[in-house]
Coordinates of C-alpha atoms (C1' of nucleotides) and ligand atoms in Angstrom, one line a residue:
Chain A
M1 CA -32.3 151.9 -35.4
P2 CA -35.1 154.5 -36.3
E3 CA -37.0 156.0 -33.6
R4 CA -40.8 155.0 -33.3
A5 CA -44.0 156.7 -31.9
F6 CA -46.6 154.7 -30.3
T7 CA -50.2 155.3 -29.2
A8 CA -51.9 152.7 -27.3
G9 CA -49.2 150.1 -28.8
L10 CA -50.0 151.1 -32.1
R11 CA -47.7 152.4 -34.8
L12 CA -48.4 155.8 -36.0
D13 CA -46.3 155.1 -39.2
R14 CA -48.9 152.6 -40.2
V15 CA -50.9 155.1 -41.8
R16 CA -49.2 154.4 -45.3
L17 CA -47.7 151.2 -44.7
N18 CA -48.8 148.7 -47.2
I19 CA -50.5 145.6 -45.4
S20 CA -50.9 142.7 -47.6
E21 CA -54.2 140.8 -47.9
S22 CA -52.4 137.6 -46.5
T23 CA -51.3 139.5 -43.6
V24 CA -54.8 140.5 -42.8
R25 CA -56.4 137.1 -43.3
R26 CA -53.6 135.8 -40.8
L27 CA -54.3 138.6 -38.3
S28 CA -58.0 137.4 -38.4
F29 CA -56.8 134.0 -37.7
Y30 CA -54.6 134.7 -34.9
L31 CA -57.3 136.5 -33.3
R32 CA -59.6 133.7 -33.5
I33 CA -57.0 131.3 -31.6
L34 CA -56.3 133.9 -29.1
E35 CA -60.0 134.2 -28.2
K36 CA -60.3 130.3 -28.1
T37 CA -57.1 129.9 -26.1
G38 CA -58.0 133.1 -23.8
D39 CA -61.4 131.2 -23.1
A40 CA -59.5 128.0 -22.2
G41 CA -57.7 130.0 -19.5
V42 CA -54.3 130.2 -21.1
D43 CA -52.9 133.6 -20.7
T44 CA -49.7 133.5 -22.8
L45 CA -48.8 132.2 -26.1
S46 CA -45.4 132.2 -28.2
S47 CA -45.0 133.0 -31.7
E48 CA -44.4 129.2 -32.3
E49 CA -47.7 128.2 -30.6
L50 CA -49.7 130.7 -32.4
A51 CA -48.0 129.5 -35.6
E52 CA -48.7 126.1 -35.1
R53 CA -52.4 126.6 -34.4
T54 CA -52.7 128.8 -37.5
G55 CA -50.7 126.9 -39.8
T56 CA -47.9 129.3 -40.4
T57 CA -44.5 130.1 -39.1
A58 CA -43.4 131.6 -35.9
A59 CA -41.1 134.0 -38.1
Q60 CA -44.4 135.0 -40.1
V61 CA -46.3 135.7 -37.0
R62 CA -43.7 137.8 -35.7
K63 CA -43.4 139.7 -38.8
D64 CA -47.0 140.3 -39.2
L65 CA -47.4 141.6 -35.7
S66 CA -44.3 143.7 -36.1
L67 CA -46.0 145.8 -38.8
F68 CA -48.2 147.0 -36.2
G69 CA -46.2 147.5 -33.2
S70 CA -44.3 145.4 -30.3
F71 CA -46.8 143.5 -28.6
G72 CA -44.7 140.5 -27.2
K73 CA -42.4 140.1 -24.1
R74 CA -38.8 138.6 -25.0
G75 CA -38.3 135.3 -23.7
L76 CA -41.9 135.0 -22.7
G77 CA -44.4 135.4 -25.6
Y78 CA -47.6 137.4 -26.1
A79 CA -50.0 138.1 -23.4
V80 CA -53.2 136.5 -24.6
P81 CA -55.9 138.9 -24.0
Q82 CA -53.8 142.0 -24.5
L83 CA -52.9 140.8 -28.0
A84 CA -56.4 140.0 -28.8
S85 CA -57.4 143.4 -28.1
E86 CA -54.8 144.9 -30.2
L87 CA -55.8 142.9 -33.0
R88 CA -59.4 143.7 -32.5
E89 CA -58.3 147.5 -32.7
I90 CA -56.1 146.8 -35.9
L91 CA -58.9 144.9 -37.6
G92 CA -61.5 147.6 -36.9
L93 CA -63.5 145.1 -34.7
D94 CA -63.7 147.5 -31.8
R95 CA -67.0 148.9 -33.2
T96 CA -70.3 147.6 -34.8
W97 CA -70.5 147.5 -38.5
R98 CA -74.1 148.0 -40.2
V99 CA -74.6 145.5 -42.7
A100 CA -77.4 145.5 -45.5
L101 CA -78.2 142.0 -46.8
V102 CA -79.2 142.2 -50.4
G103 CA -80.7 139.1 -51.6
G104 CA -82.7 137.1 -49.2
G105 CA -82.5 133.8 -50.9
R106 CA -80.8 130.6 -50.1
I107 CA -77.1 132.0 -49.1
G108 CA -78.7 135.1 -48.0
S109 CA -81.1 133.5 -45.3
A110 CA -78.3 131.0 -44.2
L111 CA -76.1 134.0 -43.6
F112 CA -78.9 135.9 -42.0
E113 CA -79.6 133.2 -39.4
Y114 CA -75.9 132.6 -38.7
G115 CA -74.9 134.0 -35.3
G116 CA -71.0 134.2 -36.0
F117 CA -71.3 137.7 -37.5
R118 CA -73.3 139.5 -35.1
H119 CA -71.0 138.0 -32.5
R120 CA -68.1 139.7 -34.3
G121 CA -69.8 143.1 -34.6
F122 CA -71.4 142.9 -37.8
E123 CA -75.0 143.6 -37.4
I124 CA -77.6 143.1 -40.2
V125 CA -79.7 146.1 -40.1
A126 CA -81.4 145.7 -43.3
V127 CA -82.6 142.7 -45.8
L128 CA -83.7 143.5 -49.2
D129 CA -84.9 141.6 -52.2
A130 CA -86.7 142.1 -55.4
D131 CA -89.2 139.3 -55.0
P132 CA -92.8 140.7 -54.0
A133 CA -93.6 137.6 -52.1
K134 CA -90.8 138.3 -49.8
V135 CA -91.1 142.0 -49.5
G136 CA -92.7 142.7 -46.2
T137 CA -91.6 139.5 -44.6
I138 CA -90.2 139.7 -40.9
W139 CA -86.6 138.7 -40.6
G140 CA -85.8 138.5 -36.9
D141 CA -86.2 142.2 -35.9
V142 CA -86.1 143.7 -39.4
V143 CA -88.7 143.9 -42.2
L144 CA -87.5 142.7 -45.7
S145 CA -87.6 145.8 -48.0
D146 CA -88.2 146.0 -51.6
I147 CA -85.0 146.7 -53.6
S148 CA -86.5 149.8 -55.3
N149 CA -86.1 151.4 -51.8
L150 CA -82.4 150.5 -51.6
E151 CA -81.0 154.1 -51.6
A152 CA -83.4 155.0 -48.8
V153 CA -82.7 152.2 -46.8
L154 CA -78.8 152.6 -47.1
R155 CA -79.1 155.9 -45.8
A156 CA -81.7 155.6 -43.2
E157 CA -79.8 152.7 -41.8
S158 CA -76.2 154.2 -42.0
V159 CA -75.1 151.2 -43.9
D160 CA -71.4 150.6 -43.9
I161 CA -71.1 147.1 -45.5
V162 CA -73.5 145.5 -48.2
V163 CA -73.4 141.5 -48.7
L164 CA -74.4 140.7 -52.2
T165 CA -76.5 137.4 -52.5
I166 CA -78.2 137.9 -55.6
P167 CA -78.1 136.4 -59.0
A168 CA -75.1 137.6 -61.3
E169 CA -77.4 139.1 -63.9
A170 CA -78.8 141.3 -61.3
V171 CA -75.5 142.5 -60.1
P172 CA -74.4 145.4 -62.0
D173 CA -77.6 147.4 -61.6
V174 CA -77.6 147.0 -57.8
L175 CA -74.0 147.3 -57.5
D176 CA -74.3 150.8 -59.1
R177 CA -76.9 151.8 -56.8
V178 CA -74.9 150.5 -53.8
V179 CA -72.1 152.5 -54.8
A180 CA -73.8 155.6 -55.5
G181 CA -75.7 155.2 -52.1
G182 CA -72.0 155.6 -50.4
V183 CA -71.4 152.2 -49.3
R184 CA -67.5 151.4 -49.2
G185 CA -67.5 147.7 -48.5
I186 CA -69.1 145.0 -50.2
L187 CA -68.8 141.3 -49.6
N188 CA -69.8 139.7 -52.9
F189 CA -71.1 136.0 -53.4
A190 CA -72.0 136.2 -57.1
P191 CA -69.7 134.8 -59.5
V192 CA -68.8 137.9 -61.3
Q193 CA -66.0 140.3 -61.3
L194 CA -67.2 143.6 -59.5
R195 CA -66.1 147.0 -61.1
V196 CA -66.0 149.8 -58.5
P197 CA -64.3 152.8 -57.9
S198 CA -61.0 152.8 -56.1
D199 CA -62.4 154.0 -52.7
V200 CA -64.8 150.9 -52.5
T201 CA -63.3 147.6 -51.1
V202 CA -64.7 144.6 -52.4
K203 CA -64.1 140.9 -51.1
D204 CA -65.6 138.0 -52.9
V205 CA -66.8 134.7 -51.5
H206 CA -66.4 132.4 -54.8
M207 CA -67.2 128.8 -53.7
V208 CA -67.4 127.5 -57.1
M209 CA -63.9 128.5 -57.8
E210 CA -62.8 127.0 -54.6
L211 CA -64.2 123.7 -55.8
E212 CA -62.6 124.1 -59.1
A213 CA -59.2 124.7 -57.3
L214 CA -59.7 121.5 -55.6
S215 CA -60.6 119.7 -58.8
F216 CA -57.3 121.1 -60.4
A217 CA -55.3 119.7 -57.3
L218 CA -56.8 116.5 -57.4
S219 CA -56.3 116.3 -61.1
Q220 CA -52.5 117.1 -60.8
T221 CA -51.6 114.7 -58.0
G222 CA -54.2 111.9 -59.2
G223 CA -52.7 111.6 -62.8
E224 CA -48.9 110.5 -61.8
Chain B
M1 CA -35.0 127.7 -76.9
P2 CA -35.6 124.3 -75.5
E3 CA -37.8 121.7 -77.7
R4 CA -41.1 120.9 -76.2
A5 CA -43.3 118.1 -76.4
F6 CA -47.1 118.4 -76.9
T7 CA -50.1 116.1 -76.0
A8 CA -53.4 117.7 -77.0
G9 CA -52.1 120.8 -76.5
L10 CA -51.0 120.6 -72.9
R11 CA -47.2 120.5 -71.8
L12 CA -45.9 117.2 -70.8
D13 CA -43.5 119.1 -68.6
R14 CA -46.1 120.7 -66.5
V15 CA -45.9 117.6 -64.3
R16 CA -43.7 119.2 -61.7
L17 CA -44.3 122.6 -62.7
N18 CA -45.6 124.8 -59.7
I19 CA -48.7 126.4 -60.6
S20 CA -49.7 129.1 -58.0
E21 CA -53.0 129.5 -56.2
S22 CA -53.4 132.7 -57.9
T23 CA -52.9 131.3 -61.2
V24 CA -55.6 128.6 -60.6
R25 CA -58.1 131.2 -59.4
R26 CA -57.6 133.4 -62.4
L27 CA -58.0 130.2 -64.7
S28 CA -61.4 129.6 -63.3
F29 CA -62.2 133.1 -63.8
Y30 CA -60.8 133.0 -67.6
L31 CA -63.0 129.8 -68.2
R32 CA -66.1 131.5 -66.8
I33 CA -65.7 134.6 -69.2
L34 CA -64.8 132.3 -72.0
E35 CA -68.2 130.5 -71.5
K36 CA -70.1 133.7 -71.1
T37 CA -68.7 135.1 -74.3
G38 CA -68.9 132.0 -76.0
D39 CA -72.7 131.8 -75.4
A40 CA -73.0 135.4 -76.5
G41 CA -71.4 134.1 -79.9
V42 CA -68.2 135.7 -79.6
D43 CA -65.5 133.2 -81.1
T44 CA -62.2 135.0 -80.6
L45 CA -60.9 137.0 -77.6
S46 CA -57.4 138.7 -77.0
S47 CA -55.4 138.3 -74.0
E48 CA -56.2 142.2 -73.6
E49 CA -59.9 141.5 -73.6
L50 CA -59.8 138.4 -71.3
A51 CA -57.8 140.6 -68.8
E52 CA -60.2 143.5 -68.9
R53 CA -63.1 141.3 -68.3
T54 CA -61.6 139.3 -65.4
G55 CA -59.9 142.3 -63.6
T56 CA -56.2 141.3 -64.6
T57 CA -53.5 142.4 -67.2
A58 CA -53.0 141.0 -70.5
A59 CA -49.4 140.0 -69.5
Q60 CA -51.0 138.0 -66.6
V61 CA -53.3 136.1 -68.8
R62 CA -50.7 135.2 -71.3
K63 CA -48.1 134.2 -68.6
D64 CA -51.0 132.0 -66.9
L65 CA -51.9 130.3 -70.1
S66 CA -48.3 129.7 -71.1
L67 CA -47.8 127.6 -68.1
F68 CA -49.8 124.9 -69.7
G69 CA -49.1 125.4 -73.6
S70 CA -49.6 127.7 -76.5
F71 CA -53.3 128.0 -77.2
G72 CA -53.6 131.4 -78.9
K73 CA -52.7 132.5 -82.4
R74 CA -50.3 135.4 -82.9
G75 CA -51.9 138.6 -84.3
L76 CA -55.4 137.0 -83.5
G77 CA -55.9 135.9 -80.0
Y78 CA -57.8 132.9 -78.6
A79 CA -60.5 131.0 -80.0
V80 CA -62.9 131.0 -77.4
P81 CA -64.4 127.3 -77.5
Q82 CA -60.8 125.9 -77.8
L83 CA -59.5 127.6 -74.9
A84 CA -62.6 126.9 -72.9
S85 CA -62.0 123.3 -73.4
E86 CA -58.4 123.4 -72.8
L87 CA -59.2 125.1 -69.5
R88 CA -61.7 122.7 -68.4
E89 CA -59.0 119.9 -69.1
I90 CA -56.4 121.7 -67.2
L91 CA -58.8 122.3 -64.3
G92 CA -59.9 118.7 -64.2
L93 CA -63.5 119.7 -65.4
D94 CA -63.7 117.5 -68.1
R95 CA -65.1 114.7 -65.7
T96 CA -67.6 114.3 -62.9
W97 CA -66.6 114.8 -59.3
R98 CA -68.5 112.9 -56.6
V99 CA -69.2 115.0 -53.6
A100 CA -70.5 114.4 -50.1
L101 CA -71.9 117.0 -48.1
V102 CA -71.3 116.7 -44.4
G103 CA -73.6 118.8 -42.4
G104 CA -77.1 119.4 -43.6
G105 CA -77.9 122.7 -41.9
R106 CA -78.2 126.0 -43.2
I107 CA -75.1 126.3 -45.4
G108 CA -75.2 122.9 -46.3
S109 CA -78.8 123.0 -47.6
A110 CA -78.1 126.3 -49.3
L111 CA -75.3 124.5 -51.1
F112 CA -77.4 121.4 -51.9
E113 CA -80.0 123.4 -53.7
Y114 CA -77.7 125.5 -55.7
G115 CA -77.5 124.5 -59.4
G116 CA -74.0 125.8 -60.0
F117 CA -72.3 123.1 -58.7
R118 CA -73.9 120.4 -60.7
H119 CA -73.5 122.4 -63.7
R120 CA -69.7 122.5 -63.3
G121 CA -69.6 118.7 -62.9
F122 CA -69.8 118.5 -59.1
E123 CA -72.5 115.9 -58.1
I124 CA -73.6 115.5 -54.5
V125 CA -74.0 111.8 -54.0
A126 CA -74.4 111.8 -50.4
V127 CA -75.4 114.0 -47.6
L128 CA -74.7 113.3 -43.9
D129 CA -75.7 114.6 -40.5
A130 CA -75.8 113.8 -36.9
D131 CA -79.3 115.0 -36.2
P132 CA -81.6 112.0 -35.8
A133 CA -84.6 114.4 -37.0
K134 CA -82.6 114.7 -40.2
V135 CA -81.6 111.3 -41.0
G136 CA -83.6 109.5 -43.3
T137 CA -85.1 112.5 -44.9
I138 CA -85.2 112.9 -48.6
W139 CA -82.9 115.5 -50.3
G140 CA -83.4 115.5 -54.1
D141 CA -82.4 112.1 -55.1
V142 CA -80.3 111.1 -51.9
V143 CA -81.5 110.0 -48.4
L144 CA -79.7 111.9 -45.7
S145 CA -77.4 109.3 -43.9
D146 CA -76.3 109.3 -40.3
I147 CA -72.7 110.4 -39.8
S148 CA -72.0 107.0 -38.0
N149 CA -72.1 105.7 -41.6
L150 CA -69.8 107.9 -42.9
E151 CA -66.9 105.5 -43.9
A152 CA -69.4 103.1 -45.7
V153 CA -71.1 106.0 -47.5
L154 CA -67.7 107.3 -48.7
R155 CA -66.7 103.9 -49.9
A156 CA -70.1 102.9 -51.4
E157 CA -70.5 106.1 -53.3
S158 CA -66.7 106.5 -54.4
V159 CA -66.7 110.1 -53.0
D160 CA -63.9 112.1 -54.4
I161 CA -64.8 115.4 -52.5
V162 CA -66.1 116.2 -49.0
V163 CA -67.8 119.6 -48.2
L164 CA -67.7 120.2 -44.6
T165 CA -70.6 122.2 -43.2
I166 CA -70.6 121.3 -39.7
P167 CA -69.8 123.3 -36.6
A168 CA -66.1 123.7 -35.7
E169 CA -66.4 121.7 -32.5
A170 CA -67.5 118.7 -34.7
V171 CA -64.5 119.1 -37.3
P172 CA -61.5 117.2 -35.7
D173 CA -63.4 113.9 -35.3
V174 CA -65.2 114.0 -38.4
L175 CA -61.9 115.1 -40.2
D176 CA -60.1 112.3 -39.2
R177 CA -62.6 109.9 -40.5
V178 CA -63.0 111.5 -43.7
V179 CA -59.4 111.4 -44.5
A180 CA -59.1 107.7 -43.2
G181 CA -62.0 107.2 -45.7
G182 CA -59.6 107.9 -48.5
V183 CA -61.1 111.4 -49.3
R184 CA -58.3 113.6 -50.8
G185 CA -60.3 117.0 -51.4
I186 CA -61.9 118.8 -48.7
L187 CA -64.0 122.1 -49.0
N188 CA -64.2 123.3 -45.5
F189 CA -66.7 126.1 -44.1
A190 CA -65.9 125.9 -40.5
P191 CA -63.8 128.5 -39.1
V192 CA -60.7 126.3 -37.9
Q193 CA -57.6 125.4 -39.4
L194 CA -57.6 121.7 -41.0
R195 CA -54.8 119.6 -40.1
V196 CA -54.5 117.0 -42.9
P197 CA -51.8 114.6 -44.3
S198 CA -49.9 116.3 -47.3
D199 CA -51.8 114.4 -50.0
V200 CA -55.2 115.8 -48.9
T201 CA -56.1 119.2 -50.4
V202 CA -58.2 121.7 -48.3
K203 CA -59.8 124.8 -49.5
D204 CA -61.6 127.0 -47.1
V205 CA -64.5 129.4 -47.3
H206 CA -64.0 131.8 -44.4
M207 CA -66.9 134.2 -44.7
V208 CA -66.1 136.0 -41.5
M209 CA -62.5 136.4 -42.2
E210 CA -63.5 138.1 -45.4
L211 CA -66.0 140.3 -43.5
E212 CA -63.1 141.0 -41.0
A213 CA -60.8 141.8 -43.9
L214 CA -63.5 144.6 -45.1
S215 CA -63.7 145.8 -41.6
F216 CA -59.8 146.3 -41.8
A217 CA -60.1 147.9 -45.1
L218 CA -62.5 150.3 -44.0
S219 CA -60.9 151.2 -40.7
Q220 CA -57.7 152.0 -42.6
T221 CA -59.2 154.4 -45.3
G222 CA -62.0 155.7 -43.1
G223 CA -59.6 157.0 -40.3
E224 CA -57.5 159.4 -42.4
Chain C
dT1 C1' -45.1 138.2 -103.2
dC2 C1' -44.1 141.5 -99.9
dC3 C1' -45.1 144.8 -96.4
dA4 C1' -47.8 146.6 -92.4
dT5 C1' -50.2 145.2 -88.6
dT6 C1' -51.5 142.9 -84.7
dC7 C1' -51.0 140.1 -80.7
dT8 C1' -48.8 135.9 -78.7
dG9 C1' -45.4 133.7 -76.1
dT10 C1' -41.5 134.4 -72.9
dG11 C1' -37.0 135.6 -71.0
dA12 C1' -35.4 139.4 -68.2
dA13 C1' -36.5 142.9 -64.6
dC14 C1' -38.8 144.0 -61.0
dG15 C1' -41.3 144.1 -56.9
dA16 C1' -43.7 141.7 -52.9
dA17 C1' -44.1 138.3 -49.5
dT18 C1' -41.7 134.8 -46.7
dT19 C1' -37.9 132.8 -44.4
dC20 C1' -33.6 133.1 -42.2
dA21 C1' -30.6 134.2 -38.6
dC22 C1' -29.2 136.7 -34.8
dA23 C1' -28.7 140.6 -31.6
dA24 C1' -30.8 142.0 -27.5
dG25 C1' -34.5 142.0 -23.9
dG26 C1' -36.6 139.6 -20.0
dG27 C1' -37.5 136.3 -16.7
dC28 C1' -35.7 133.1 -13.3
dC29 C1' -32.9 130.5 -10.5
dT30 C1' -28.8 130.2 -7.6
Chain D
dA1 C1' -26.0 140.1 -8.5
dG2 C1' -24.8 137.3 -12.1
dG3 C1' -25.5 134.0 -15.7
dC4 C1' -28.6 131.1 -18.3
dC5 C1' -32.2 130.2 -21.2
dC6 C1' -36.0 131.5 -23.7
dT7 C1' -38.3 134.2 -27.3
dT8 C1' -39.0 138.7 -29.7
dG9 C1' -38.1 142.1 -33.2
dT10 C1' -36.0 142.9 -37.2
dG11 C1' -32.5 143.4 -41.1
dA12 C1' -30.6 140.7 -44.8
dA13 C1' -31.5 136.8 -48.0
dT14 C1' -34.3 134.1 -50.6
dT15 C1' -38.2 132.7 -52.9
dC16 C1' -42.2 133.6 -55.5
dG17 C1' -45.4 136.4 -58.3
dT18 C1' -46.1 140.1 -61.6
dT19 C1' -44.9 143.2 -65.3
dC20 C1' -42.0 144.8 -68.9
dA21 C1' -40.7 144.6 -73.3
dC22 C1' -39.7 142.7 -77.7
dA23 C1' -38.7 138.8 -81.2
dG24 C1' -41.4 136.4 -84.2
dA25 C1' -45.9 134.3 -86.0
dA26 C1' -50.4 134.9 -88.3
dT27 C1' -53.1 137.6 -91.1
dG28 C1' -55.0 140.8 -94.7
dG29 C1' -54.2 144.2 -98.2
dA30 C1' -51.6 145.9 -102.1
Ligands
LIG1 N1 -76.5 128.9 -52.9 C1 -75.4 128.6 -53.1 O1 -74.9 127.5 -52.4 C2 -74.5 129.5 -53.8 C3 -73.0 129.0 -54.2 C4 -72.2 129.9 -54.7 C5 -72.4 131.1 -55.5 N2 -73.7 131.4 -55.2 C6 -74.3 132.7 -55.7 O2 -74.7 133.6 -54.6 C7 -75.8 134.3 -55.2 C8 -77.2 134.0 -54.5 O3 -77.4 132.6 -54.8 P1 -78.7 132.0 -54.0 O4 -78.4 130.5 -54.0 O5 -78.9 132.4 -52.6 O6 -79.8 132.5 -55.0 P2 -81.5 132.4 -54.7 O7 -82.0 132.4 -56.1 O8 -81.7 131.6 -53.6 O9 -81.5 133.9 -53.9 C9 -81.2 135.0 -54.8 C10 -82.3 136.0 -54.3 O10 -82.1 137.2 -54.9 C11 -83.2 138.0 -55.2 N3 -83.1 138.9 -56.2 C12 -83.1 138.6 -57.6 N4 -82.8 139.8 -58.4 C13 -82.5 140.7 -57.6 C14 -82.5 142.2 -57.5 N5 -82.4 142.8 -58.6 N6 -82.4 142.8 -56.4 C15 -82.8 142.3 -55.2 N7 -82.8 140.8 -54.8 C16 -82.9 140.2 -56.3 C17 -84.3 136.9 -55.4 O11 -85.7 137.3 -55.2 C18 -83.7 135.6 -54.4 O12 -84.5 136.0 -53.3 C19 -75.9 134.0 -56.9 O13 -75.1 135.0 -57.4 C20 -75.3 132.6 -56.9 O14 -74.4 132.3 -57.9 C21 -74.6 130.7 -54.4
LIG2 N1 -74.4 129.8 -41.9 C1 -73.4 130.8 -42.3 O1 -73.9 132.0 -42.8 C2 -72.0 130.5 -41.9 C3 -71.1 131.5 -42.3 C4 -69.8 131.2 -41.8 C5 -69.3 130.0 -41.6 N2 -70.3 129.1 -41.2 C6 -69.8 127.7 -40.8 O2 -70.4 126.7 -41.3 C7 -70.5 125.7 -40.5 C8 -71.9 125.1 -40.7 O3 -72.8 126.3 -40.4 P1 -74.5 126.3 -40.5 O4 -74.8 127.7 -40.3 O5 -74.8 125.6 -41.6 O6 -74.7 125.5 -39.3 P2 -75.9 124.6 -38.9 O7 -76.0 124.4 -37.3 O8 -77.3 125.3 -39.4 O9 -75.9 123.4 -39.5 C9 -74.8 122.2 -39.0 C10 -75.3 120.9 -39.3 O10 -74.2 120.1 -38.8 C11 -74.8 119.0 -38.1 N3 -73.8 118.3 -37.2 C12 -73.4 118.8 -36.1 N4 -72.6 117.9 -35.6 C13 -72.2 117.0 -36.5 C14 -71.4 115.9 -36.8 N5 -70.4 115.6 -35.9 N6 -71.4 115.1 -38.0 C15 -72.3 115.4 -38.7 N7 -73.3 116.5 -38.6 C16 -73.1 117.2 -37.6 C17 -76.0 119.6 -37.4 O11 -76.9 118.7 -37.1 C18 -76.4 120.4 -38.6 O12 -77.5 120.0 -39.3 C19 -70.3 126.0 -39.2 O13 -68.9 125.7 -38.9 C20 -70.2 127.4 -39.4 O14 -69.3 128.0 -38.4 C21 -71.7 129.4 -41.5

DNA sequence: TCCATTCTGTGAACGAATTCACAAGGGCCT
DNA sequence: AGGCCCTTGTGAATTCGTTCACAGAATGGA
């Protein structure tokens, strides 16, 4: 058995361990369940219970967590608040992320008004749009900026993450400027493939493609 | 080499071939690119070109397509309009899907006003909500119904797909009724794990989890 | 007609992710 | 203290998805 070094319960050797996207998605889910059951007063959960509530298997839960350390007690399970706190640290949610919303249209404003982001530490510190009728309007406690000021705003507000909710045609231009502005995390809602340097991370929300996947699934099973 | 039977270019033996989710997602992407380049007058694309535009590899493109048939010409590539039409058939987009929107809040109304769904054959034929102030209001050419009429509306409108944009707490109840109403495709925006019978397909749009995945990625690379 | 060129379609090799299975740790009861 | 039961942590086996590599179909030019 190889010896291991721990820091606050986190493996040091995770530095270059490759964590898969599916593992990360599940970690988010575990955290959500832990917070919910913690609020309900439960203080211990087994991998089996966590798996059942998140729609996976007990072995998967244990494997996912073991990539980062040993957080459970054999014979007992996982201490809910402790594990939640470990997961927050692992996911980088033990800090505030400064987010700029680029595109103040239908999706953009729905996101802006949604409380679920701030609650998780994602603070919208700027909103930008190209529409002169929108520039200067007050959004909560920020003033909507003109897209021409993009670079200045990104710098002035130390933006970590940009949420792109602009039409597909407008993406390439704006994307280049966002990347040039030093932003290394992008959440994209436009139905296009984003081309970015390898040190920039993009996550896509492709609702139409999800619907198309539903269409495929329904066509398959319905046709027999 | 096993002999094969073809019907309109589609393999009959796909009936029980297991198509992965990633393949389906990529098929959607191929279709989008084909339509875009087709509109631009291009009439042939190689797997290499298709791969480059969708962010995958040529081998992957060919493998994905070969799961359903032989659509290309060796030495030449794929005929754009033909392949687009094949993909539409494969994905079940050669028909109209009748969609009910359950939850006429921020996300629900953004989706409703978005043209990209109808354009792809997803027609919103009903909107439902629990808020008395919203019931009876006119949404395009439908009248918003009270959620208490859910079953009746699903039946009357022959709804194929339900889009769930209601708060997480309201989901379990409504979900049961949707499933009981015979709907077999659900697009879910609430941050909960949906528990459905195996003949019902669920796709999730979990924006907060995508942001958390960004947070994880930025924490990893930023910390070294 | 024949050859050179190009790009598909697909088995085979590879690699990644999931599941299995069990040794060992920990708590609790007698 | 000892024994029993429960549940973790993790190598090994398996399954699943991607990449490789090449034989062979189509085209165009000589
Ligand atoms: N609304 C939906 O339900 C939905 C669903 C799926 C995908 N999307 C995608 O999300 C994106 C936004 O959709 P939407 O419905 O909110 O669109 P929208 O038209 O309501 O909003 C787009 C906003 O972007 C602004 N804009 C345009 N060009 C700009 C530029 N160069 N710089 C800055 N701002 C610019 C516009 O002024 C507008 O305010 C689109 O790419 C769309 O395809 C939307
Ligand atoms: N808005 C966002 O940006 C965003 C982002 C991520 C996830 N979500 C999720 O999407 C869902 C909807 O979010 P939203 O921002 O549109 O919320 P919202 O509060 O704006 O809208 C929810 C709507 O559902 C209705 N409703 C409540 N209970 C109902 C019931 N039992 N039956 C029918 N309708 C009912 C409400 O009347 C309201 O109109 C939530 O689960 C939310 O967590 C939203």
